[in-house]
mmCIF file of C-alpha atoms in Angstrom:
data_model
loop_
_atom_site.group_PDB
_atom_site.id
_atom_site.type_symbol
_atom_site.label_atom_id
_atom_site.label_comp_id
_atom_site.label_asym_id
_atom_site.label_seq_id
_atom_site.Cartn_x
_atom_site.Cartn_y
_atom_site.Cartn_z
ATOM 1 C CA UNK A 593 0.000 0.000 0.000
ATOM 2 C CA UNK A 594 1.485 3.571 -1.044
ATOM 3 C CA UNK A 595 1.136 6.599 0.446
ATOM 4 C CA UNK A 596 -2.978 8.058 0.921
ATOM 5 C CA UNK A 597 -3.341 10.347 -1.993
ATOM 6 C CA UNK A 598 -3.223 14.247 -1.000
ATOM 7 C CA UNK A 599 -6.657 15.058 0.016
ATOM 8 C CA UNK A 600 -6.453 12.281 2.247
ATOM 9 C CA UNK A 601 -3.677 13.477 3.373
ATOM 10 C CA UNK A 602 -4.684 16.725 3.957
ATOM 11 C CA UNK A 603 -7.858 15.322 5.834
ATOM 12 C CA UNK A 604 -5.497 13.329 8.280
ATOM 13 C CA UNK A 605 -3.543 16.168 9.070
ATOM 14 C CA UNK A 606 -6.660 18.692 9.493
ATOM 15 C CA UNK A 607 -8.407 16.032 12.053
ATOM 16 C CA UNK A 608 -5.063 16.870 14.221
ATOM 17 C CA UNK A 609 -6.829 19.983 15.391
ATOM 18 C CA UNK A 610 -9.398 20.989 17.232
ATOM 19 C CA UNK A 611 -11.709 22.482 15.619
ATOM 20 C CA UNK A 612 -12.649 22.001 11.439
ATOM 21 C CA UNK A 613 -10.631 23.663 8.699
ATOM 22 C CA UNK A 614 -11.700 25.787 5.391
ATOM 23 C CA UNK A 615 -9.448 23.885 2.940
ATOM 24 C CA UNK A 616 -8.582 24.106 -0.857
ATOM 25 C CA UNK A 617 -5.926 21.786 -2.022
ATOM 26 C CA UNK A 618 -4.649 22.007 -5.628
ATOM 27 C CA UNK A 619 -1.608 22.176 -7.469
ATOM 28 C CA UNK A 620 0.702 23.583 -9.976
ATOM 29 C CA UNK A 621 4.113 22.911 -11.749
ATOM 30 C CA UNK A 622 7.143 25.491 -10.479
ATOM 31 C CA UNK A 623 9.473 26.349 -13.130
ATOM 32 C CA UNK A 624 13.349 24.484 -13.038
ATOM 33 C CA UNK A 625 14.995 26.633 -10.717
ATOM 34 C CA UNK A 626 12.425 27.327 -7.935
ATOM 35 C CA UNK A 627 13.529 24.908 -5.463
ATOM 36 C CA UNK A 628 11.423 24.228 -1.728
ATOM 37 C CA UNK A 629 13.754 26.976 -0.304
ATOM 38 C CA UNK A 630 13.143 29.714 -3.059
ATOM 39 C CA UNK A 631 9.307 28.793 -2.735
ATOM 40 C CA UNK A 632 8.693 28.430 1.492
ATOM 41 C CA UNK A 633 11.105 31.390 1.602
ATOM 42 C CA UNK A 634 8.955 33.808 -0.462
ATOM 43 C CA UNK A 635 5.836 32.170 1.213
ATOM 44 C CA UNK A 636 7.203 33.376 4.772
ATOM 45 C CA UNK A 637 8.462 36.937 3.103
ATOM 46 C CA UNK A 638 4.781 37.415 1.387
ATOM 47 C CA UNK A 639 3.035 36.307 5.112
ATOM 48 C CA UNK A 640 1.958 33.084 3.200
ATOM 49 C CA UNK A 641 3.490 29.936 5.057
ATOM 50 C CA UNK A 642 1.583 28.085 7.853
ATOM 51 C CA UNK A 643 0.684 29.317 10.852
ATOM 52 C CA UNK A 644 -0.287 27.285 13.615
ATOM 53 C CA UNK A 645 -1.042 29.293 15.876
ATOM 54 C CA UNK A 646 -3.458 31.236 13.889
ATOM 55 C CA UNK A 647 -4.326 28.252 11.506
ATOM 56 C CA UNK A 648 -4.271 29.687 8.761
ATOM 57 C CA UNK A 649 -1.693 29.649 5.918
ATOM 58 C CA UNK A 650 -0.362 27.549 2.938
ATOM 59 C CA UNK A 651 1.579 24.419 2.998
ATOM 60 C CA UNK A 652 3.203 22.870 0.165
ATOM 61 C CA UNK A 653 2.857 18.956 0.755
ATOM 62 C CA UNK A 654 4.813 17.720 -2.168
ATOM 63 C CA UNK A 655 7.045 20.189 -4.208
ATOM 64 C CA UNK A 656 9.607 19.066 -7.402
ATOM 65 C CA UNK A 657 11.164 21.377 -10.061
ATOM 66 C CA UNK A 658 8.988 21.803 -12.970
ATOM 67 C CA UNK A 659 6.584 18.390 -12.147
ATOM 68 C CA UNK A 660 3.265 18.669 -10.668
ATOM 69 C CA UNK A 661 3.603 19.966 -6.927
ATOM 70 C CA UNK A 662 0.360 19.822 -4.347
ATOM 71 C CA UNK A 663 -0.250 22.490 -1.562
ATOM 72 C CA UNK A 664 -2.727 23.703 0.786
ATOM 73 C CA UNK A 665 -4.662 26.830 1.738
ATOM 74 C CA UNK A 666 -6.277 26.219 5.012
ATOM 75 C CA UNK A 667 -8.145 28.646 7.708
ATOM 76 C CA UNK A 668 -10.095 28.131 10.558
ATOM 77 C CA UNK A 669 -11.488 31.374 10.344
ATOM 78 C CA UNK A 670 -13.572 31.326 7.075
ATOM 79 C CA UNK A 671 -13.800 30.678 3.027
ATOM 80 C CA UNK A 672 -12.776 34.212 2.247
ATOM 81 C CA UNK A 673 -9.712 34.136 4.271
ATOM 82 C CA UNK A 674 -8.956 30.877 2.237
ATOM 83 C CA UNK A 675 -9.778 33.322 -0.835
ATOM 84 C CA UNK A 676 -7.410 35.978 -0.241
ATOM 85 C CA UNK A 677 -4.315 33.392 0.402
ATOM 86 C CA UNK A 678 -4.975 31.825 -2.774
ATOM 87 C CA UNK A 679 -4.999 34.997 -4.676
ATOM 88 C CA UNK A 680 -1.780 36.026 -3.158
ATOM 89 C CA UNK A 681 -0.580 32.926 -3.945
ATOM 90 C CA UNK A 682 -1.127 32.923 -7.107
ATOM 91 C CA UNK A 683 -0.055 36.019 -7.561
ATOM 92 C CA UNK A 684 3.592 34.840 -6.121
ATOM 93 C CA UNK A 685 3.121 31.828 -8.418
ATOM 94 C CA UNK A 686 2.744 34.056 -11.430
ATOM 95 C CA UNK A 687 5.920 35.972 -10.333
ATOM 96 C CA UNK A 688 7.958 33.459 -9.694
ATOM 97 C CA UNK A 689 7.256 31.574 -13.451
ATOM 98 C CA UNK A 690 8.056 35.132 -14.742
ATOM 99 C CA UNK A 691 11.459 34.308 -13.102
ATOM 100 C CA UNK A 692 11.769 31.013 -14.066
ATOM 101 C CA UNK A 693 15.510 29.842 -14.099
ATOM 102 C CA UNK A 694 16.265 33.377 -12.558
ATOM 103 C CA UNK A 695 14.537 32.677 -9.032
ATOM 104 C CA UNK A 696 17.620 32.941 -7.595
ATOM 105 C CA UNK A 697 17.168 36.474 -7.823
ATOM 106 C CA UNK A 698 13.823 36.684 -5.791
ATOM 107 C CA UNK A 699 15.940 34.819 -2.912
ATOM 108 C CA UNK A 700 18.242 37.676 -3.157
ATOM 109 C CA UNK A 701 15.627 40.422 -2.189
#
């Protein structure tokens, strides 16, 4: 038996709290170049990332160069919260595929 595929996933993780979560999971392929680091690090800078304390955030659950790559957007509080980190998110997405190969640059901000 493999791993439970990513909504599962996501499910098993969410029943760790205490109370229910808004979620949206979905993907998207980074571009060559935008490694885990380049991506959680502009998550953090952009006030994306996971928080637990708050519950709210993104998490990237499975991230590879230019392949298909899951994540997250979760929130206790409501849908639109969920809303607003997915359009910032994919508003960072869209930047960093501008950047492509170049991402090293948006580390160096």
């Amino acid at each position: 038996m493999g791993r439970p595929n990513g909504n599962f996933s996501v499910r098993l993780w969410e029943s760790r709290f205490c109370q229910n979560l808004y979620l949206h999971t979905s993907s998207w392929k980074p571009p060559a170049g935008v490694t885990a680091e380049v991506f959680f690090t502009a998550l953090k800078e952009r006030g994306l990332a996971w928080d637990p304390e708050a519950l709210q955030g993104v998490l990237v659950y499975q991230h590879f160069q230019g392949q298909s790559s899951a994540y997250v957007a979760a929130s206790a509080n409501s849908w639109e919260t969920v809303d607003s980190y997915i359009g910032r998110l994919q508003e960072l997405m869209a930047e960093l595929g501008d950047l492509g190969i170049g991402s090293r640059a948006y580390v160096q901000r």
